[in-house]
CHARMM-style PDB file with segment names, atoms N, HN, CA, C and O in Angstrom:
ATOM      1  N   MET     1      -3.981 143.063-100.883  1.00  0.00      PROA
ATOM      2  CA  MET     1      -4.836 142.989-102.361  1.00  0.00      PROA
ATOM      3  C   MET     1      -4.977 144.370-102.337  1.00  0.00      PROA
ATOM      4  O   MET     1      -4.777 145.090-101.359  1.00  0.00      PROA
ATOM      5  N   ALA     2      -5.473 144.860-103.908  1.00  0.00      PROA
ATOM      6  HN  ALA     2      -5.636 144.275-104.703  1.00  0.00      PROA
ATOM      7  CA  ALA     2      -5.221 146.218-104.405  1.00  0.00      PROA
ATOM      8  C   ALA     2      -6.955 146.544-104.163  1.00  0.00      PROA
ATOM      9  O   ALA     2      -7.938 145.847-104.413  1.00  0.00      PROA
ATOM     10  N   GLY     3      -6.859 147.543-103.732  1.00  0.00      PROA
ATOM     11  HN  GLY     3      -6.060 148.110-103.530  1.00  0.00      PROA
ATOM     12  CA  GLY     3      -8.060 147.921-104.149  1.00  0.00      PROA
ATOM     13  C   GLY     3      -8.846 149.006-105.098  1.00  0.00      PROA
ATOM     14  O   GLY     3      -8.298 149.597-106.029  1.00  0.00      PROA
ATOM     15  N   HSD     4     -10.031 149.151-104.766  1.00  0.00      PROA
ATOM     16  HN  HSD     4     -10.476 148.671-104.009  1.00  0.00      PROA
ATOM     17  CA  HSD     4     -10.288 149.648-106.478  1.00  0.00      PROA
ATOM     18  C   HSD     4     -10.027 150.872-107.032  1.00  0.00      PROA
ATOM     19  O   HSD     4     -10.674 151.264-108.003  1.00  0.00      PROA
ATOM     20  N   GLY     5      -9.063 151.591-106.478  1.00  0.00      PROA
ATOM     21  HN  GLY     5      -8.538 151.272-105.689  1.00  0.00      PROA
ATOM     22  CA  GLY     5      -8.574 152.946-106.783  1.00  0.00      PROA
ATOM     23  C   GLY     5      -7.208 152.349-107.654  1.00  0.00      PROA
ATOM     24  O   GLY     5      -6.825 152.738-108.757  1.00  0.00      PROA
ATOM     25  N   ASP     6      -6.571 151.217-106.743  1.00  0.00      PROA
ATOM     26  HN  ASP     6      -6.882 150.900-105.847  1.00  0.00      PROA
ATOM     27  CA  ASP     6      -5.103 151.310-106.916  1.00  0.00      PROA
ATOM     28  C   ASP     6      -5.754 151.015-108.333  1.00  0.00      PROA
ATOM     29  O   ASP     6      -5.485 151.892-109.153  1.00  0.00      PROA
ATOM     30  N   LEU     7      -6.874 149.558-109.006  1.00  0.00      PROA
ATOM     31  HN  LEU     7      -7.093 148.846-108.340  1.00  0.00      PROA
ATOM     32  CA  LEU     7      -6.779 148.702-110.070  1.00  0.00      PROA
ATOM     33  C   LEU     7      -7.436 149.712-111.502  1.00  0.00      PROA
ATOM     34  O   LEU     7      -7.404 149.279-112.654  1.00  0.00      PROA
ATOM     35  N   GLN     8      -7.953 150.964-111.168  1.00  0.00      PROA
ATOM     36  HN  GLN     8      -7.980 151.316-110.233  1.00  0.00      PROA
ATOM     37  CA  GLN     8      -8.534 151.941-111.336  1.00  0.00      PROA
ATOM     38  C   GLN     8      -6.620 152.761-111.849  1.00  0.00      PROA
ATOM     39  O   GLN     8      -6.280 152.975-113.012  1.00  0.00      PROA
ATOM     40  N   GLU     9      -6.023 152.954-111.006  1.00  0.00      PROA
ATOM     41  HN  GLU     9      -6.299 152.780-110.060  1.00  0.00      PROA
ATOM     42  CA  GLU     9      -4.992 153.677-111.780  1.00  0.00      PROA
ATOM     43  C   GLU     9      -3.836 152.993-112.253  1.00  0.00      PROA
ATOM     44  O   GLU     9      -2.907 153.599-112.787  1.00  0.00      PROA
ATOM     45  N   MET    10      -3.848 151.615-112.063  1.00  0.00      PROA
ATOM     46  HN  MET    10      -4.603 151.122-111.630  1.00  0.00      PROA
ATOM     47  CA  MET    10      -3.292 150.906-113.067  1.00  0.00      PROA
ATOM     48  C   MET    10      -3.694 150.820-114.367  1.00  0.00      PROA
ATOM     49  O   MET    10      -2.922 150.745-115.323  1.00  0.00      PROA
ATOM     50  N   LEU    11      -5.163 150.829-114.438  1.00  0.00      PROA
ATOM     51  HN  LEU    11      -5.790 150.889-113.661  1.00  0.00      PROA
ATOM     52  CA  LEU    11      -6.034 150.794-115.688  1.00  0.00      PROA
ATOM     53  C   LEU    11      -5.317 152.151-116.423  1.00  0.00      PROA
ATOM     54  O   LEU    11      -4.707 152.147-117.492  1.00  0.00      PROA
ATOM     55  N   ARG    12      -5.490 152.937-115.819  1.00  0.00      PROA
ATOM     56  HN  ARG    12      -5.985 152.940-114.951  1.00  0.00      PROA
ATOM     57  CA  ARG    12      -4.996 154.379-116.109  1.00  0.00      PROA
ATOM     58  C   ARG    12      -4.166 154.731-116.899  1.00  0.00      PROA
ATOM     59  O   ARG    12      -4.181 155.518-117.846  1.00  0.00      PROA
ATOM     60  N   MET    13      -2.872 153.623-116.126  1.00  0.00      PROA
ATOM     61  HN  MET    13      -2.860 152.984-115.357  1.00  0.00      PROA
ATOM     62  CA  MET    13      -1.550 153.961-116.507  1.00  0.00      PROA
ATOM     63  C   MET    13      -1.111 153.455-117.627  1.00  0.00      PROA
ATOM     64  O   MET    13      -0.361 154.035-118.413  1.00  0.00      PROA
ATOM     65  N   LEU    14      -1.817 151.721-117.815  1.00  0.00      PROA
ATOM     66  HN  LEU    14      -2.426 151.250-117.177  1.00  0.00      PROA
ATOM     67  CA  LEU    14      -1.506 151.231-118.919  1.00  0.00      PROA
ATOM     68  C   LEU    14      -2.281 151.459-120.185  1.00  0.00      PROA
ATOM     69  O   LEU    14      -1.850 151.131-121.290  1.00  0.00      PROA
ATOM     70  N   THR    15      -3.277 151.953-120.010  1.00  0.00      PROA
ATOM     71  HN  THR    15      -3.627 152.220-119.112  1.00  0.00      PROA
ATOM     72  CA  THR    15      -3.775 152.968-121.526  1.00  0.00      PROA
ATOM     73  C   THR    15      -3.259 154.119-121.736  1.00  0.00      PROA
ATOM     74  O   THR    15      -3.180 154.222-122.960  1.00  0.00      PROA
ATOM     75  N   ALA    16      -2.879 155.001-121.272  1.00  0.00      PROA
ATOM     76  HN  ALA    16      -2.943 154.917-120.277  1.00  0.00      PROA
ATOM     77  CA  ALA    16      -2.231 155.661-121.286  1.00  0.00      PROA
ATOM     78  C   ALA    16      -0.695 155.137-122.100  1.00  0.00      PROA
ATOM     79  O   ALA    16      -0.138 155.856-122.930  1.00  0.00      PROA
ATOM     80  N   ARG    17      -0.278 154.063-121.774  1.00  0.00      PROA
ATOM     81  HN  ARG    17      -0.731 153.479-121.100  1.00  0.00      PROA
ATOM     82  CA  ARG    17       1.170 153.641-122.443  1.00  0.00      PROA
ATOM     83  C   ARG    17       0.716 152.799-123.959  1.00  0.00      PROA
ATOM     84  O   ARG    17       1.474 151.961-124.447  1.00  0.00      PROA
ATOM     85  N   LYS    18      -0.564 153.144-124.572  1.00  0.00      PROA
ATOM     86  HN  LYS    18      -1.180 153.825-124.176  1.00  0.00      PROA
ATOM     87  CA  LYS    18      -1.160 152.882-125.549  1.00  0.00      PROA
ATOM     88  C   LYS    18      -1.882 151.355-125.624  1.00  0.00      PROA
ATOM     89  O   LYS    18      -2.552 150.931-126.566  1.00  0.00      PROA
ATOM     90  N   ALA    19      -1.567 150.671-124.409  1.00  0.00      PROA
ATOM     91  HN  ALA    19      -1.023 151.015-123.644  1.00  0.00      PROA
ATOM     92  CA  ALA    19      -2.374 149.156-124.455  1.00  0.00      PROA
ATOM     93  C   ALA    19      -4.097 149.132-124.571  1.00  0.00      PROA
ATOM     94  O   ALA    19      -4.919 149.881-124.043  1.00  0.00      PROA
ATOM     95  N   SER    20      -4.251 148.199-125.295  1.00  0.00      PROA
ATOM     96  HN  SER    20      -3.583 147.590-125.724  1.00  0.00      PROA
ATOM     97  CA  SER    20      -5.825 148.052-125.323  1.00  0.00      PROA
ATOM     98  C   SER    20      -6.544 147.893-123.807  1.00  0.00      PROA
ATOM     99  O   SER    20      -5.940 147.491-122.812  1.00  0.00      PROA
ATOM    100  N   MET    21      -7.850 148.262-123.838  1.00  0.00      PROA
ATOM    101  HN  MET    21      -8.341 148.588-124.646  1.00  0.00      PROA
ATOM    102  CA  MET    21      -8.025 147.940-122.391  1.00  0.00      PROA
ATOM    103  C   MET    21      -8.541 146.437-122.101  1.00  0.00      PROA
ATOM    104  O   MET    21      -9.191 146.250-121.073  1.00  0.00      PROA
ATOM    105  N   MET    22      -8.323 145.568-122.805  1.00  0.00      PROA
ATOM    106  HN  MET    22      -7.794 145.720-123.640  1.00  0.00      PROA
ATOM    107  CA  MET    22      -8.474 144.636-122.652  1.00  0.00      PROA
ATOM    108  C   MET    22      -7.320 143.697-122.438  1.00  0.00      PROA
ATOM    109  O   MET    22      -7.619 142.554-122.094  1.00  0.00      PROA
ATOM    110  N   ALA    23      -5.673 144.083-122.630  1.00  0.00      PROA
ATOM    111  HN  ALA    23      -5.430 145.012-122.909  1.00  0.00      PROA
ATOM    112  CA  ALA    23      -4.706 144.233-122.803  1.00  0.00      PROA
ATOM    113  C   ALA    23      -4.418 144.556-121.261  1.00  0.00      PROA
ATOM    114  O   ALA    23      -3.571 143.864-120.696  1.00  0.00      PROA
ATOM    115  N   ALA    24      -5.020 145.484-120.604  1.00  0.00      PROA
ATOM    116  HN  ALA    24      -5.708 146.046-121.062  1.00  0.00      PROA
ATOM    117  CA  ALA    24      -4.483 146.109-119.416  1.00  0.00      PROA
ATOM    118  C   ALA    24      -5.326 145.234-118.498  1.00  0.00      PROA
ATOM    119  O   ALA    24      -4.801 144.800-117.473  1.00  0.00      PROA
ATOM    120  N   MET    25      -6.529 144.955-118.770  1.00  0.00      PROA
ATOM    121  HN  MET    25      -6.956 145.308-119.603  1.00  0.00      PROA
ATOM    122  CA  MET    25      -7.374 144.122-117.533  1.00  0.00      PROA
ATOM    123  C   MET    25      -6.655 142.839-117.440  1.00  0.00      PROA
ATOM    124  O   MET    25      -6.531 142.274-116.354  1.00  0.00      PROA
ATOM    125  N   GLY    26      -6.072 142.250-118.772  1.00  0.00      PROA
ATOM    126  HN  GLY    26      -6.173 142.709-119.655  1.00  0.00      PROA
ATOM    127  CA  GLY    26      -5.187 141.149-118.487  1.00  0.00      PROA
ATOM    128  C   GLY    26      -4.019 140.943-117.921  1.00  0.00      PROA
ATOM    129  O   GLY    26      -3.609 139.825-117.612  1.00  0.00      PROA
ATOM    130  N   HSD    27      -3.249 142.274-117.700  1.00  0.00      PROA
ATOM    131  HN  HSD    27      -3.583 143.183-117.951  1.00  0.00      PROA
ATOM    132  CA  HSD    27      -2.149 142.242-116.421  1.00  0.00      PROA
ATOM    133  C   HSD    27      -2.792 142.581-115.438  1.00  0.00      PROA
ATOM    134  O   HSD    27      -2.512 141.764-114.561  1.00  0.00      PROA
ATOM    135  N   ILE    28      -3.783 143.607-114.901  1.00  0.00      PROA
ATOM    136  HN  ILE    28      -4.010 144.271-115.613  1.00  0.00      PROA
ATOM    137  CA  ILE    28      -4.228 143.341-114.147  1.00  0.00      PROA
ATOM    138  C   ILE    28      -4.537 141.935-113.343  1.00  0.00      PROA
ATOM    139  O   ILE    28      -4.007 141.538-112.305  1.00  0.00      PROA
ATOM    140  N   LYS    29      -5.504 141.337-114.101  1.00  0.00      PROA
ATOM    141  HN  LYS    29      -5.934 141.659-114.945  1.00  0.00      PROA
ATOM    142  CA  LYS    29      -5.651 139.829-113.765  1.00  0.00      PROA
ATOM    143  C   LYS    29      -4.757 138.816-113.215  1.00  0.00      PROA
ATOM    144  O   LYS    29      -4.835 137.985-112.310  1.00  0.00      PROA
ATOM    145  N   ALA    30      -3.572 139.297-114.374  1.00  0.00      PROA
ATOM    146  HN  ALA    30      -3.508 139.972-115.109  1.00  0.00      PROA
ATOM    147  CA  ALA    30      -2.277 138.601-114.160  1.00  0.00      PROA
ATOM    148  C   ALA    30      -1.525 138.761-112.830  1.00  0.00      PROA
ATOM    149  O   ALA    30      -1.012 137.827-112.214  1.00  0.00      PROA
ATOM    150  N   LEU    31      -1.517 140.151-112.429  1.00  0.00      PROA
ATOM    151  HN  LEU    31      -1.933 140.910-112.929  1.00  0.00      PROA
ATOM    152  CA  LEU    31      -0.851 140.395-111.534  1.00  0.00      PROA
ATOM    153  C   LEU    31      -1.569 140.044-109.607  1.00  0.00      PROA
ATOM    154  O   LEU    31      -1.001 139.653-108.586  1.00  0.00      PROA
ATOM    155  N   GLN    32      -2.718 140.355-109.846  1.00  0.00      PROA
ATOM    156  HN  GLN    32      -3.179 140.673-110.675  1.00  0.00      PROA
ATOM    157  CA  GLN    32      -3.996 139.632-108.590  1.00  0.00      PROA
ATOM    158  C   GLN    32      -4.125 138.246-108.820  1.00  0.00      PROA
ATOM    159  O   GLN    32      -4.839 137.715-107.970  1.00  0.00      PROA
ATOM    160  N   ALA    33      -3.476 137.121-110.072  1.00  0.00      PROA
ATOM    161  HN  ALA    33      -2.896 137.552-110.763  1.00  0.00      PROA
ATOM    162  CA  ALA    33      -3.021 136.009-109.126  1.00  0.00      PROA
ATOM    163  C   ALA    33      -2.283 135.463-108.939  1.00  0.00      PROA
ATOM    164  O   ALA    33      -2.201 134.297-108.552  1.00  0.00      PROA
ATOM    165  N   LYS    34      -1.497 136.270-109.200  1.00  0.00      PROA
ATOM    166  HN  LYS    34      -1.564 137.217-109.514  1.00  0.00      PROA
ATOM    167  CA  LYS    34      -0.084 136.217-108.597  1.00  0.00      PROA
ATOM    168  C   LYS    34       0.204 136.535-107.055  1.00  0.00      PROA
ATOM    169  O   LYS    34       0.897 136.020-106.178  1.00  0.00      PROA
ATOM    170  N   ASN    35      -0.648 137.617-107.143  1.00  0.00      PROA
ATOM    171  HN  ASN    35      -1.211 138.036-107.856  1.00  0.00      PROA
ATOM    172  CA  ASN    35      -0.664 138.135-105.207  1.00  0.00      PROA
ATOM    173  C   ASN    35      -1.528 136.883-104.746  1.00  0.00      PROA
ATOM    174  O   ASN    35      -1.142 135.992-103.989  1.00  0.00      PROA
ATOM    175  N   LEU    36      -2.453 136.964-105.195  1.00  0.00      PROA
ATOM    176  HN  LEU    36      -2.766 137.688-105.810  1.00  0.00      PROA
ATOM    177  CA  LEU    36      -3.253 135.568-104.633  1.00  0.00      PROA
ATOM    178  C   LEU    36      -2.215 134.573-104.121  1.00  0.00      PROA
ATOM    179  O   LEU    36      -2.260 134.194-102.951  1.00  0.00      PROA
ATOM    180  N   LYS    37      -1.509 134.247-104.762  1.00  0.00      PROA
ATOM    181  HN  LYS    37      -1.472 134.555-105.713  1.00  0.00      PROA
ATOM    182  CA  LYS    37      -0.402 132.573-104.908  1.00  0.00      PROA
ATOM    183  C   LYS    37       0.549 133.068-103.870  1.00  0.00      PROA
ATOM    184  O   LYS    37       0.738 132.190-103.028  1.00  0.00      PROA
ATOM    185  N   ARG    38       1.081 133.945-103.680  1.00  0.00      PROA
ATOM    186  HN  ARG    38       0.927 134.659-104.363  1.00  0.00      PROA
ATOM    187  CA  ARG    38       1.796 134.714-103.081  1.00  0.00      PROA
ATOM    188  C   ARG    38       1.190 134.661-101.413  1.00  0.00      PROA
ATOM    189  O   ARG    38       1.692 133.934-100.556  1.00  0.00      PROA
ATOM    190  N   ARG    39       0.037 135.571-101.172  1.00  0.00      PROA
ATOM    191  HN  ARG    39      -0.371 136.162-101.868  1.00  0.00      PROA
ATOM    192  CA  ARG    39      -0.754 135.365-100.260  1.00  0.00      PROA
ATOM    193  C   ARG    39      -0.809 133.874 -99.692  1.00  0.00      PROA
ATOM    194  O   ARG    39      -0.779 133.757 -98.467  1.00  0.00      PROA
ATOM    195  N   ASP    40      -0.899 132.522-100.618  1.00  0.00      PROA
ATOM    196  HN  ASP    40      -0.923 132.617-101.613  1.00  0.00      PROA
ATOM    197  CA  ASP    40      -1.896 131.612-100.026  1.00  0.00      PROA
ATOM    198  C   ASP    40      -0.380 130.844 -99.199  1.00  0.00      PROA
ATOM    199  O   ASP    40      -0.269 130.406 -98.054  1.00  0.00      PROA
ATOM    200  N   THR    41       0.750 130.929-100.452  1.00  0.00      PROA
ATOM    201  HN  THR    41       0.660 131.285-101.382  1.00  0.00      PROA
ATOM    202  CA  THR    41       2.222 130.299-100.320  1.00  0.00      PROA
ATOM    203  C   THR    41       2.585 131.055 -98.682  1.00  0.00      PROA
ATOM    204  O   THR    41       3.211 130.319 -97.919  1.00  0.00      PROA
ATOM    205  N   GLY    42       2.292 132.163 -98.265  1.00  0.00      PROA
ATOM    206  HN  GLY    42       1.783 132.761 -98.885  1.00  0.00      PROA
ATOM    207  CA  GLY    42       2.835 132.763 -96.699  1.00  0.00      PROA
ATOM    208  C   GLY    42       2.037 132.140 -95.778  1.00  0.00      PROA
ATOM    209  O   GLY    42       2.616 131.973 -94.705  1.00  0.00      PROA
ATOM    210  N   ARG    43       0.428 131.564 -95.836  1.00  0.00      PROA
ATOM    211  HN  ARG    43      -0.043 131.700 -96.708  1.00  0.00      PROA
ATOM    212  CA  ARG    43      -0.168 131.559 -95.114  1.00  0.00      PROA
ATOM    213  C   ARG    43       0.296 129.691 -94.931  1.00  0.00      PROA
ATOM    214  O   ARG    43       0.428 129.363 -93.751  1.00  0.00      PROA
ATOM    215  N   ARG    44       0.517 128.603 -95.921  1.00  0.00      PROA
ATOM    216  HN  ARG    44       0.410 128.870 -96.879  1.00  0.00      PROA
ATOM    217  CA  ARG    44       0.802 127.777 -95.561  1.00  0.00      PROA
ATOM    218  C   ARG    44       2.160 127.753 -94.988  1.00  0.00      PROA
ATOM    219  O   ARG    44       2.160 126.979 -94.031  1.00  0.00      PROA
ATOM    220  N   GLU    45       3.231 128.245 -95.169  1.00  0.00      PROA
ATOM    221  HN  GLU    45       3.231 128.873 -95.947  1.00  0.00      PROA
ATOM    222  CA  GLU    45       4.524 128.658 -94.748  1.00  0.00      PROA
ATOM    223  C   GLU    45       4.444 129.180 -93.266  1.00  0.00      PROA
ATOM    224  O   GLU    45       5.579 129.035 -92.813  1.00  0.00      PROA
ATOM    225  N   ARG    46       3.655 129.700 -92.339  1.00  0.00      PROA
ATOM    226  HN  ARG    46       2.732 129.818 -92.707  1.00  0.00      PROA
ATOM    227  CA  ARG    46       3.358 129.913 -91.014  1.00  0.00      PROA
ATOM    228  C   ARG    46       3.052 129.119 -90.397  1.00  0.00      PROA
ATOM    229  O   ARG    46       3.524 128.863 -89.290  1.00  0.00      PROA
ATOM    230  N   GLY    47       1.546 128.099 -91.374  1.00  0.00      PROA
ATOM    231  HN  GLY    47       1.162 128.308 -92.274  1.00  0.00      PROA
ATOM    232  CA  GLY    47       0.692 127.791 -90.183  1.00  0.00      PROA
ATOM    233  C   GLY    47       1.112 126.378 -90.697  1.00  0.00      PROA
ATOM    234  OT1 GLY    47       0.722 125.367 -90.113  1.00  0.00      PROA
TER     235      GLY     47
END
């Protein structure tokens, strides 16, 4: 999972592109949800 510094960097990049803070947070939450789903799927396949 992304560390705190990674999330701060992503927020900085998104807001530099003129995205609002709320939009940037929404993008990050969506990416985190996708990453968690991928990890869960990987665990099920291995087990």
